[in-house]
PDB file of C-alpha atoms and ligand atoms in Angstrom:
ATOM      1  CA  UNK A   1      10.898 -24.185 -29.407  1.00  0.00           C
ATOM      2  CA  UNK A   2      10.882 -26.090 -33.092  1.00  0.00           C
ATOM      3  CA  UNK A   3       8.401 -26.260 -35.840  1.00  0.00           C
ATOM      4  CA  UNK A   4       6.362 -22.930 -34.736  1.00  0.00           C
ATOM      5  CA  UNK A   5       3.753 -22.128 -37.186  1.00  0.00           C
ATOM      6  CA  UNK A   6       4.117 -18.873 -38.888  1.00  0.00           C
ATOM      7  CA  UNK A   7       3.127 -15.561 -36.892  1.00  0.00           C
ATOM      8  CA  UNK A   8      -0.049 -14.785 -38.718  1.00  0.00           C
ATOM      9  CA  UNK A   9      -1.419 -18.342 -38.221  1.00  0.00           C
ATOM     10  CA  UNK A  10      -0.545 -18.334 -34.440  1.00  0.00           C
ATOM     11  CA  UNK A  11      -2.451 -15.037 -34.187  1.00  0.00           C
ATOM     12  CA  UNK A  12      -5.364 -16.299 -36.084  1.00  0.00           C
ATOM     13  CA  UNK A  13      -5.317 -19.346 -33.664  1.00  0.00           C
ATOM     14  CA  UNK A  14      -5.075 -17.278 -30.561  1.00  0.00           C
ATOM     15  CA  UNK A  15      -8.109 -15.222 -31.704  1.00  0.00           C
ATOM     16  CA  UNK A  16     -10.036 -18.286 -32.265  1.00  0.00           C
ATOM     17  CA  UNK A  17      -9.153 -19.870 -28.930  1.00  0.00           C
ATOM     18  CA  UNK A  18     -10.405 -16.609 -27.141  1.00  0.00           C
ATOM     19  CA  UNK A  19     -13.709 -16.531 -28.958  1.00  0.00           C
ATOM     20  CA  UNK A  20     -14.136 -20.228 -27.910  1.00  0.00           C
ATOM     21  CA  UNK A  21     -13.303 -19.552 -24.247  1.00  0.00           C
ATOM     22  CA  UNK A  22     -15.630 -16.615 -23.649  1.00  0.00           C
ATOM     23  CA  UNK A  23     -17.379 -15.709 -26.701  1.00  0.00           C
ATOM     24  CA  UNK A  24     -15.368 -12.428 -26.781  1.00  0.00           C
ATOM     25  CA  UNK A  25     -11.929 -11.194 -26.219  1.00  0.00           C
ATOM     26  CA  UNK A  26     -11.099 -10.725 -22.667  1.00  0.00           C
ATOM     27  CA  UNK A  27      -9.474  -7.262 -21.540  1.00  0.00           C
ATOM     28  CA  UNK A  28      -5.645  -7.351 -21.516  1.00  0.00           C
ATOM     29  CA  UNK A  29      -3.763  -6.780 -18.428  1.00  0.00           C
ATOM     30  CA  UNK A  30      -2.924  -3.283 -17.390  1.00  0.00           C
ATOM     31  CA  UNK A  31       0.681  -2.655 -18.444  1.00  0.00           C
ATOM     32  CA  UNK A  32       1.352   0.853 -17.009  1.00  0.00           C
ATOM     33  CA  UNK A  33       3.309   2.056 -14.053  1.00  0.00           C
ATOM     34  CA  UNK A  34       2.647   0.702 -10.441  1.00  0.00           C
ATOM     35  CA  UNK A  35       2.763   2.690  -7.227  1.00  0.00           C
ATOM     36  CA  UNK A  36       3.160   0.004  -4.494  1.00  0.00           C
ATOM     37  CA  UNK A  37       1.360   2.024  -1.524  1.00  0.00           C
ATOM     38  CA  UNK A  38       1.982  -0.734   1.242  1.00  0.00           C
ATOM     39  CA  UNK A  39       5.506  -2.006   1.334  1.00  0.00           C
ATOM     40  CA  UNK A  40       7.584  -3.168   4.475  1.00  0.00           C
ATOM     41  CA  UNK A  41      11.373  -3.595   4.345  1.00  0.00           C
ATOM     42  CA  UNK A  42      11.512  -5.267   7.675  1.00  0.00           C
ATOM     43  CA  UNK A  43      14.692  -6.401   9.206  1.00  0.00           C
ATOM     44  CA  UNK A  44      14.351 -10.187   8.551  1.00  0.00           C
ATOM     45  CA  UNK A  45      14.163  -9.519   4.910  1.00  0.00           C
ATOM     46  CA  UNK A  46      17.561  -8.035   4.819  1.00  0.00           C
ATOM     47  CA  UNK A  47      19.363  -8.539   8.231  1.00  0.00           C
ATOM     48  CA  UNK A  48      22.296  -6.072   7.195  1.00  0.00           C
ATOM     49  CA  UNK A  49      22.057  -7.515   3.725  1.00  0.00           C
ATOM     50  CA  UNK A  50      22.663 -10.924   4.518  1.00  0.00           C
ATOM     51  CA  UNK A  51      18.877 -11.858   4.803  1.00  0.00           C
ATOM     52  CA  UNK A  52      17.175 -13.528   1.876  1.00  0.00           C
ATOM     53  CA  UNK A  53      16.232 -10.371   0.243  1.00  0.00           C
ATOM     54  CA  UNK A  54      18.975  -7.843   0.152  1.00  0.00           C
ATOM     55  CA  UNK A  55      18.485  -4.493  -1.622  1.00  0.00           C
ATOM     56  CA  UNK A  56      19.497  -5.779  -4.996  1.00  0.00           C
ATOM     57  CA  UNK A  57      16.963  -8.373  -4.759  1.00  0.00           C
ATOM     58  CA  UNK A  58      13.933  -6.325  -3.730  1.00  0.00           C
ATOM     59  CA  UNK A  59      14.804  -3.532  -6.349  1.00  0.00           C
ATOM     60  CA  UNK A  60      15.057  -6.266  -9.064  1.00  0.00           C
ATOM     61  CA  UNK A  61      11.657  -7.602  -8.162  1.00  0.00           C
ATOM     62  CA  UNK A  62      10.262  -4.025  -8.234  1.00  0.00           C
ATOM     63  CA  UNK A  63      11.771  -3.440 -11.745  1.00  0.00           C
ATOM     64  CA  UNK A  64      10.419  -6.673 -13.181  1.00  0.00           C
ATOM     65  CA  UNK A  65       7.040  -5.803 -11.970  1.00  0.00           C
ATOM     66  CA  UNK A  66       6.890  -2.267 -13.171  1.00  0.00           C
ATOM     67  CA  UNK A  67       6.838  -0.673  -9.786  1.00  0.00           C
ATOM     68  CA  UNK A  68       8.022   2.924 -10.125  1.00  0.00           C
ATOM     69  CA  UNK A  69       7.482   4.242  -6.663  1.00  0.00           C
ATOM     70  CA  UNK A  70       6.670   2.868  -3.138  1.00  0.00           C
ATOM     71  CA  UNK A  71       5.409   3.834   0.251  1.00  0.00           C
ATOM     72  CA  UNK A  72       8.241   2.290   2.366  1.00  0.00           C
ATOM     73  CA  UNK A  73       8.146   1.522   5.961  1.00  0.00           C
ATOM     74  CA  UNK A  74       9.950  -0.948   8.135  1.00  0.00           C
ATOM     75  CA  UNK A  75      10.589  -2.566  11.570  1.00  0.00           C
ATOM     76  CA  UNK A  76      12.823  -0.866  12.695  1.00  0.00           C
ATOM     77  CA  UNK A  77      13.164   2.160  10.452  1.00  0.00           C
ATOM     78  CA  UNK A  78      16.566   1.223   9.258  1.00  0.00           C
ATOM     79  CA  UNK A  79      15.204  -0.781   6.217  1.00  0.00           C
ATOM     80  CA  UNK A  80      13.389   2.477   4.728  1.00  0.00           C
ATOM     81  CA  UNK A  81      16.506   4.556   5.560  1.00  0.00           C
ATOM     82  CA  UNK A  82      18.597   1.959   3.577  1.00  0.00           C
ATOM     83  CA  UNK A  83      16.144   2.021   0.535  1.00  0.00           C
ATOM     84  CA  UNK A  84      16.015   5.875   0.643  1.00  0.00           C
ATOM     85  CA  UNK A  85      19.658   6.395   0.781  1.00  0.00           C
ATOM     86  CA  UNK A  86      20.993   3.957  -1.717  1.00  0.00           C
ATOM     87  CA  UNK A  87      22.290   4.814  -5.206  1.00  0.00           C
ATOM     88  CA  UNK A  88      20.995   1.500  -6.291  1.00  0.00           C
ATOM     89  CA  UNK A  89      17.402   2.519  -5.700  1.00  0.00           C
ATOM     90  CA  UNK A  90      17.615   5.723  -7.872  1.00  0.00           C
ATOM     91  CA  UNK A  91      19.410   3.566 -10.590  1.00  0.00           C
ATOM     92  CA  UNK A  92      16.416   1.075 -10.566  1.00  0.00           C
ATOM     93  CA  UNK A  93      14.053   4.064 -11.123  1.00  0.00           C
ATOM     94  CA  UNK A  94      12.171   3.675  -7.989  1.00  0.00           C
ATOM     95  CA  UNK A  95      10.977   6.587  -6.068  1.00  0.00           C
ATOM     96  CA  UNK A  96      10.917   6.108  -2.253  1.00  0.00           C
ATOM     97  CA  UNK A  97       8.124   7.831  -0.233  1.00  0.00           C
ATOM     98  CA  UNK A  98       9.399   7.195   3.330  1.00  0.00           C
ATOM     99  CA  UNK A  99       6.877   6.597   6.275  1.00  0.00           C
ATOM    100  CA  UNK A 100       7.799   6.380   9.957  1.00  0.00           C
ATOM    101  CA  UNK A 101       7.085   3.066  11.185  1.00  0.00           C
ATOM    102  CA  UNK A 102       5.763   3.095  14.807  1.00  0.00           C
ATOM    103  CA  UNK A 103       7.365  -0.148  15.771  1.00  0.00           C
ATOM    104  CA  UNK A 104      11.036  -0.704  16.833  1.00  0.00           C
ATOM    105  CA  UNK A 105       9.974  -4.488  17.620  1.00  0.00           C
ATOM    106  CA  UNK A 106       7.031  -6.787  17.760  1.00  0.00           C
ATOM    107  CA  UNK A 107       6.236  -5.954  21.167  1.00  0.00           C
ATOM    108  CA  UNK A 108       5.330  -2.355  19.965  1.00  0.00           C
ATOM    109  CA  UNK A 109       2.411  -3.637  18.038  1.00  0.00           C
ATOM    110  CA  UNK A 110       0.108  -4.063  20.995  1.00  0.00           C
ATOM    111  CA  UNK A 111       1.367  -0.865  22.868  1.00  0.00           C
ATOM    112  CA  UNK A 112       2.271   1.730  20.575  1.00  0.00           C
ATOM    113  CA  UNK A 113      -1.206   3.729  21.027  1.00  0.00           C
ATOM    114  CA  UNK A 114      -0.379   4.372  24.804  1.00  0.00           C
ATOM    115  CA  UNK A 115       3.507   4.438  24.711  1.00  0.00           C
ATOM    116  CA  UNK A 116       4.890   7.819  24.932  1.00  0.00           C
ATOM    117  CA  UNK A 117       8.438   6.691  24.024  1.00  0.00           C
ATOM    118  CA  UNK A 118       6.761   5.900  20.634  1.00  0.00           C
ATOM    119  CA  UNK A 119       5.557   9.470  20.139  1.00  0.00           C
ATOM    120  CA  UNK A 120       9.226  10.645  20.827  1.00  0.00           C
ATOM    121  CA  UNK A 121      10.681   8.115  18.541  1.00  0.00           C
ATOM    122  CA  UNK A 122       8.141   9.567  15.758  1.00  0.00           C
ATOM    123  CA  UNK A 123       9.437  13.195  16.706  1.00  0.00           C
ATOM    124  CA  UNK A 124      12.985  12.008  16.442  1.00  0.00           C
ATOM    125  CA  UNK A 125      12.587  10.339  13.061  1.00  0.00           C
ATOM    126  CA  UNK A 126      10.660  13.249  11.735  1.00  0.00           C
ATOM    127  CA  UNK A 127      13.495  15.496  12.670  1.00  0.00           C
ATOM    128  CA  UNK A 128      16.179  13.130  11.229  1.00  0.00           C
ATOM    129  CA  UNK A 129      14.474  12.474   7.842  1.00  0.00           C
ATOM    130  CA  UNK A 130      15.990  10.472   5.139  1.00  0.00           C
ATOM    131  CA  UNK A 131      18.244  10.806   2.270  1.00  0.00           C
ATOM    132  CA  UNK A 132      15.341  10.668  -0.083  1.00  0.00           C
ATOM    133  CA  UNK A 133      13.714  13.768   1.883  1.00  0.00           C
ATOM    134  CA  UNK A 134      11.558  14.115   4.964  1.00  0.00           C
ATOM    135  CA  UNK A 135       9.055  11.352   6.223  1.00  0.00           C
ATOM    136  CA  UNK A 136       5.644  11.842   4.339  1.00  0.00           C
ATOM    137  CA  UNK A 137       3.565   9.501   6.678  1.00  0.00           C
ATOM    138  CA  UNK A 138       3.027   7.686   9.700  1.00  0.00           C
ATOM    139  CA  UNK A 139       2.481   3.785   9.883  1.00  0.00           C
ATOM    140  CA  UNK A 140       1.579   1.318   9.127  1.00  0.00           C
ATOM    141  CA  UNK A 141       0.065   0.868  12.428  1.00  0.00           C
ATOM    142  CA  UNK A 142      -2.385  -1.828  13.674  1.00  0.00           C
ATOM    143  CA  UNK A 143      -5.375  -1.525  15.982  1.00  0.00           C
ATOM    144  CA  UNK A 144      -6.452  -4.946  16.877  1.00  0.00           C
ATOM    145  CA  UNK A 145      -9.071  -3.450  19.414  1.00  0.00           C
ATOM    146  CA  UNK A 146     -10.711  -0.476  17.771  1.00  0.00           C
ATOM    147  CA  UNK A 147     -11.190   1.351  21.175  1.00  0.00           C
ATOM    148  CA  UNK A 148      -7.445   1.712  21.257  1.00  0.00           C
ATOM    149  CA  UNK A 149      -7.825   4.333  18.600  1.00  0.00           C
ATOM    150  CA  UNK A 150      -8.622   6.552  21.687  1.00  0.00           C
ATOM    151  CA  UNK A 151      -5.383   5.618  23.395  1.00  0.00           C
ATOM    152  CA  UNK A 152      -3.386   8.900  24.244  1.00  0.00           C
ATOM    153  CA  UNK A 153      -0.517   8.337  21.786  1.00  0.00           C
ATOM    154  CA  UNK A 154      -3.033   7.301  19.051  1.00  0.00           C
ATOM    155  CA  UNK A 155      -4.969  10.643  19.589  1.00  0.00           C
ATOM    156  CA  UNK A 156      -1.642  12.839  19.605  1.00  0.00           C
ATOM    157  CA  UNK A 157      -0.344  11.050  16.493  1.00  0.00           C
ATOM    158  CA  UNK A 158      -3.594  11.575  14.427  1.00  0.00           C
ATOM    159  CA  UNK A 159      -3.569  15.312  15.488  1.00  0.00           C
ATOM    160  CA  UNK A 160       0.073  15.671  14.411  1.00  0.00           C
ATOM    161  CA  UNK A 161      -0.569  14.053  11.162  1.00  0.00           C
ATOM    162  CA  UNK A 162      -3.218  16.482  10.292  1.00  0.00           C
ATOM    163  CA  UNK A 163      -1.178  19.255  11.474  1.00  0.00           C
ATOM    164  CA  UNK A 164       1.831  18.284   9.564  1.00  0.00           C
ATOM    165  CA  UNK A 165       0.269  16.982   6.413  1.00  0.00           C
ATOM    166  CA  UNK A 166       1.585  13.450   6.984  1.00  0.00           C
ATOM    167  CA  UNK A 167      -0.382  10.614   5.563  1.00  0.00           C
ATOM    168  CA  UNK A 168      -1.558   7.876   7.860  1.00  0.00           C
ATOM    169  CA  UNK A 169      -1.473   4.242   6.841  1.00  0.00           C
ATOM    170  CA  UNK A 170      -3.665   2.239   9.261  1.00  0.00           C
ATOM    171  CA  UNK A 171      -4.599  -1.395   9.582  1.00  0.00           C
ATOM    172  CA  UNK A 172      -7.853  -0.922  11.329  1.00  0.00           C
ATOM    173  CA  UNK A 173     -11.587  -1.951  11.214  1.00  0.00           C
ATOM    174  CA  UNK A 174     -14.202   0.452  10.016  1.00  0.00           C
ATOM    175  CA  UNK A 175     -15.159   1.421  13.629  1.00  0.00           C
ATOM    176  CA  UNK A 176     -11.762   2.621  14.235  1.00  0.00           C
ATOM    177  CA  UNK A 177     -11.681   4.722  11.148  1.00  0.00           C
ATOM    178  CA  UNK A 178     -14.446   6.714  12.653  1.00  0.00           C
ATOM    179  CA  UNK A 179     -12.704   6.888  15.959  1.00  0.00           C
ATOM    180  CA  UNK A 180      -9.281   7.873  14.444  1.00  0.00           C
ATOM    181  CA  UNK A 181     -10.936  10.759  12.277  1.00  0.00           C
ATOM    182  CA  UNK A 182     -12.824  12.115  15.395  1.00  0.00           C
ATOM    183  CA  UNK A 183      -9.262  12.515  16.940  1.00  0.00           C
ATOM    184  CA  UNK A 184      -8.169  15.109  14.292  1.00  0.00           C
ATOM    185  CA  UNK A 185      -8.826  18.770  14.491  1.00  0.00           C
ATOM    186  CA  UNK A 186     -10.973  18.750  11.392  1.00  0.00           C
ATOM    187  CA  UNK A 187     -12.837  15.673  12.492  1.00  0.00           C
ATOM    188  CA  UNK A 188     -11.518  13.675   9.604  1.00  0.00           C
ATOM    189  CA  UNK A 189     -12.315  16.294   6.850  1.00  0.00           C
ATOM    190  CA  UNK A 190      -8.582  17.217   6.264  1.00  0.00           C
ATOM    191  CA  UNK A 191      -6.439  14.212   7.381  1.00  0.00           C
ATOM    192  CA  UNK A 192      -5.251  12.037   4.693  1.00  0.00           C
ATOM    193  CA  UNK A 193      -5.557   8.421   5.734  1.00  0.00           C
ATOM    194  CA  UNK A 194      -4.695   5.216   3.690  1.00  0.00           C
ATOM    195  CA  UNK A 195      -6.863   2.369   4.905  1.00  0.00           C
ATOM    196  CA  UNK A 196      -4.569  -0.525   4.712  1.00  0.00           C
ATOM    197  CA  UNK A 197      -6.582  -3.605   3.124  1.00  0.00           C
ATOM    198  CA  UNK A 198      -9.733  -1.240   3.035  1.00  0.00           C
ATOM    199  CA  UNK A 199     -10.702  -3.306   6.127  1.00  0.00           C
ATOM    200  CA  UNK A 200      -8.991  -6.605   6.242  1.00  0.00           C
ATOM    201  CA  UNK A 201     -12.079  -8.025   8.253  1.00  0.00           C
ATOM    202  CA  UNK A 202     -14.229  -7.535   5.225  1.00  0.00           C
ATOM    203  CA  UNK A 203     -16.353  -4.598   6.166  1.00  0.00           C
ATOM    204  CA  UNK A 204     -19.357  -4.526   3.618  1.00  0.00           C
ATOM    205  CA  UNK A 205     -18.824  -2.577   0.311  1.00  0.00           C
ATOM    206  CA  UNK A 206     -21.986  -0.280   1.561  1.00  0.00           C
ATOM    207  CA  UNK A 207     -20.075   0.528   4.699  1.00  0.00           C
ATOM    208  CA  UNK A 208     -16.830   1.339   2.687  1.00  0.00           C
ATOM    209  CA  UNK A 209     -18.998   3.580   0.573  1.00  0.00           C
ATOM    210  CA  UNK A 210     -20.421   5.394   3.479  1.00  0.00           C
ATOM    211  CA  UNK A 211     -16.925   6.035   5.015  1.00  0.00           C
ATOM    212  CA  UNK A 212     -15.514   7.180   1.561  1.00  0.00           C
ATOM    213  CA  UNK A 213     -18.384   9.667   1.465  1.00  0.00           C
ATOM    214  CA  UNK A 214     -17.980  10.817   5.063  1.00  0.00           C
ATOM    215  CA  UNK A 215     -14.131  11.403   4.741  1.00  0.00           C
ATOM    216  CA  UNK A 216     -13.040  13.105   1.579  1.00  0.00           C
ATOM    217  CA  UNK A 217      -9.428  12.311   2.126  1.00  0.00           C
ATOM    218  CA  UNK A 218      -9.880   8.658   2.958  1.00  0.00           C
ATOM    219  CA  UNK A 219      -7.991   6.183   0.424  1.00  0.00           C
ATOM    220  CA  UNK A 220      -8.465   2.598   0.403  1.00  0.00           C
ATOM    221  CA  UNK A 221      -5.380   0.232  -0.241  1.00  0.00           C
ATOM    222  CA  UNK A 222      -6.628  -3.167  -1.643  1.00  0.00           C
ATOM    223  CA  UNK A 223      -4.099  -5.748  -0.537  1.00  0.00           C
ATOM    224  CA  UNK A 224      -5.799  -8.841   1.226  1.00  0.00           C
ATOM    225  CA  UNK A 225      -9.308  -7.169   0.819  1.00  0.00           C
ATOM    226  CA  UNK A 226     -11.705  -9.960   1.039  1.00  0.00           C
ATOM    227  CA  UNK A 227     -14.404 -10.091  -1.730  1.00  0.00           C
ATOM    228  CA  UNK A 228     -12.482  -7.928  -4.110  1.00  0.00           C
ATOM    229  CA  UNK A 229     -11.701 -10.554  -6.821  1.00  0.00           C
ATOM    230  CA  UNK A 230     -13.788 -13.303  -8.087  1.00  0.00           C
ATOM    231  CA  UNK A 231     -13.367 -15.887 -10.914  1.00  0.00           C
ATOM    232  CA  UNK A 232     -10.159 -15.908 -12.865  1.00  0.00           C
ATOM    233  CA  UNK A 233      -8.807 -13.189 -10.752  1.00  0.00           C
ATOM    234  CA  UNK A 234     -11.246 -10.456 -12.076  1.00  0.00           C
ATOM    235  CA  UNK A 235     -13.017  -7.935  -9.963  1.00  0.00           C
ATOM    236  CA  UNK A 236     -16.165  -8.985  -8.304  1.00  0.00           C
ATOM    237  CA  UNK A 237     -19.128  -6.901  -9.533  1.00  0.00           C
ATOM    238  CA  UNK A 238     -19.780  -5.013  -6.130  1.00  0.00           C
ATOM    239  CA  UNK A 239     -16.233  -3.904  -5.721  1.00  0.00           C
ATOM    240  CA  UNK A 240     -15.874  -3.011  -9.484  1.00  0.00           C
ATOM    241  CA  UNK A 241     -18.724  -0.588  -8.932  1.00  0.00           C
ATOM    242  CA  UNK A 242     -17.248   0.778  -5.867  1.00  0.00           C
ATOM    243  CA  UNK A 243     -13.890   1.315  -7.554  1.00  0.00           C
ATOM    244  CA  UNK A 244     -15.578   3.014 -10.522  1.00  0.00           C
ATOM    245  CA  UNK A 245     -17.785   5.288  -8.057  1.00  0.00           C
ATOM    246  CA  UNK A 246     -14.356   6.463  -6.465  1.00  0.00           C
ATOM    247  CA  UNK A 247     -11.609   5.953  -8.996  1.00  0.00           C
ATOM    248  CA  UNK A 248      -9.584   8.711  -7.217  1.00  0.00           C
ATOM    249  CA  UNK A 249      -9.627   6.919  -3.909  1.00  0.00           C
ATOM    250  CA  UNK A 250      -8.133   3.549  -4.234  1.00  0.00           C
ATOM    251  CA  UNK A 251      -4.468   2.295  -4.408  1.00  0.00           C
ATOM    252  CA  UNK A 252      -2.752  -0.938  -4.468  1.00  0.00           C
ATOM    253  CA  UNK A 253       0.009  -2.454  -2.422  1.00  0.00           C
ATOM    254  CA  UNK A 254       2.126  -5.528  -1.694  1.00  0.00           C
ATOM    255  CA  UNK A 255       2.103  -5.672   2.038  1.00  0.00           C
ATOM    256  CA  UNK A 256       5.567  -7.429   2.386  1.00  0.00           C
ATOM    257  CA  UNK A 257       4.906  -7.956   6.058  1.00  0.00           C
ATOM    258  CA  UNK A 258       6.638 -11.357   5.845  1.00  0.00           C
ATOM    259  CA  UNK A 259       9.449 -12.876   3.584  1.00  0.00           C
ATOM    260  CA  UNK A 260       6.970 -14.974   1.769  1.00  0.00           C
ATOM    261  CA  UNK A 261       5.321 -11.777   0.400  1.00  0.00           C
ATOM    262  CA  UNK A 262       8.675 -10.891  -1.085  1.00  0.00           C
ATOM    263  CA  UNK A 263       9.113 -14.352  -2.673  1.00  0.00           C
ATOM    264  CA  UNK A 264       5.680 -13.813  -4.431  1.00  0.00           C
ATOM    265  CA  UNK A 265       6.185 -10.131  -5.186  1.00  0.00           C
ATOM    266  CA  UNK A 266       6.036 -10.482  -8.929  1.00  0.00           C
ATOM    267  CA  UNK A 267       2.952 -12.660  -9.027  1.00  0.00           C
ATOM    268  CA  UNK A 268       1.121 -10.397  -6.440  1.00  0.00           C
ATOM    269  CA  UNK A 269       1.721  -7.368  -8.816  1.00  0.00           C
ATOM    270  CA  UNK A 270       0.615  -9.569 -11.965  1.00  0.00           C
ATOM    271  CA  UNK A 271      -2.543 -10.243  -9.915  1.00  0.00           C
ATOM    272  CA  UNK A 272      -3.269  -6.583  -9.687  1.00  0.00           C
ATOM    273  CA  UNK A 273      -2.504  -6.192 -13.496  1.00  0.00           C
ATOM    274  CA  UNK A 274      -4.978  -8.816 -14.251  1.00  0.00           C
ATOM    275  CA  UNK A 275      -7.858  -7.170 -12.583  1.00  0.00           C
ATOM    276  CA  UNK A 276      -6.858  -3.588 -13.257  1.00  0.00           C
ATOM    277  CA  UNK A 277      -7.044  -4.586 -17.008  1.00  0.00           C
ATOM    278  CA  UNK A 278     -10.971  -5.293 -16.326  1.00  0.00           C
ATOM    279  CA  UNK A 279     -11.390  -1.476 -15.830  1.00  0.00           C
ATOM    280  CA  UNK A 280     -11.648   1.421 -18.066  1.00  0.00           C
ATOM    281  CA  UNK A 281      -8.046   2.537 -18.948  1.00  0.00           C
ATOM    282  CA  UNK A 282      -8.265   5.873 -17.024  1.00  0.00           C
ATOM    283  CA  UNK A 283      -9.688   4.287 -13.844  1.00  0.00           C
ATOM    284  CA  UNK A 284      -7.037   1.579 -13.942  1.00  0.00           C
ATOM    285  CA  UNK A 285      -4.253   4.057 -14.260  1.00  0.00           C
ATOM    286  CA  UNK A 286      -5.469   6.064 -11.442  1.00  0.00           C
ATOM    287  CA  UNK A 287      -5.596   3.254  -9.149  1.00  0.00           C
ATOM    288  CA  UNK A 288      -2.460   1.650 -10.290  1.00  0.00           C
ATOM    289  CA  UNK A 289      -0.356   4.874 -10.284  1.00  0.00           C
ATOM    290  CA  UNK A 290      -1.921   8.481 -10.296  1.00  0.00           C
ATOM    291  CA  UNK A 291      -3.685   8.377  -6.846  1.00  0.00           C
ATOM    292  CA  UNK A 292      -0.435   7.323  -5.110  1.00  0.00           C
ATOM    293  CA  UNK A 293       1.686   9.803  -6.956  1.00  0.00           C
ATOM    294  CA  UNK A 294      -0.696  12.643  -6.496  1.00  0.00           C
ATOM    295  CA  UNK A 295      -0.946  12.154  -2.861  1.00  0.00           C
ATOM    296  CA  UNK A 296       2.692  12.884  -2.499  1.00  0.00           C
ATOM    297  CA  UNK A 297       2.966  15.171  -5.491  1.00  0.00           C
ATOM    298  CA  UNK A 298       5.458  12.952  -7.373  1.00  0.00           C
ATOM    299  CA  UNK A 299       6.875  14.742 -10.214  1.00  0.00           C
ATOM    300  CA  UNK A 300       7.601  13.433 -13.698  1.00  0.00           C
ATOM    301  CA  UNK A 301       5.328  11.289 -15.972  1.00  0.00           C
ATOM    302  CA  UNK A 302       5.655   7.556 -15.849  1.00  0.00           C
TER     303      UNK A 302
HETATM  304 ZN1  LIG B 401       1.320  -4.072   6.272  1.00  0.00          ZN
END
């Protein structure tokens, strides 16, 4: 770029533009580490490394985005095993927290909650573990009909999660949160459940608040959450208040459920950094990193 004005003049001009734009300087983006609490590395992304997003590609995207740890789950579980076992992952500085996906294929999405072979598969995977250590959670699973939270296998898996201290990652509505919690020995007081999207159907903020108060270990993951961001990618006032009311109870995630999400991975993370920058620094840091790291006792400071 030719004929650039001196740095001091450029800074003065930038300050003037900010004042002209909003009357005051807008908050800077959050720049600290990110914990991606909802990541899939599904078969079609890598297909034995000949897919569009082989390991080197996804790790480079995480690195460019400042993502230092991930909850990984995949259909089938081979993608997570691959991420967990590779030296490249360690070299990229990414910590893998492996979850057992309940799906071997797409047909399992609609049947896992009553399919005994899924329960056995979970037991086998838990026994097998990964090169990055034991599985730390179950999911993501979906319930398109909340009543299926009372399916026999759903009930057994919720009880198992509480018993073994596994974290659950569930894509369900608010009604199913109550039903799933009721299926644990502590009635939802002890089980740790990450609510994928904090209700993708847009449960009202007041209802989310009620569930947060009722279940002390409930954590909201914020991808695809309707009503979260407003003008300029900043937090909507109602959600800003909710995040500040429960700063230790929310996490962010990419939800790379289709390859297109991998394609836009950096933009997704940039979007989070924009609204995180709108929060007080300590709350931003918690939601971006600490809450996820604390759930799994990740050591080391980022
Ligand atoms: Zn997902």
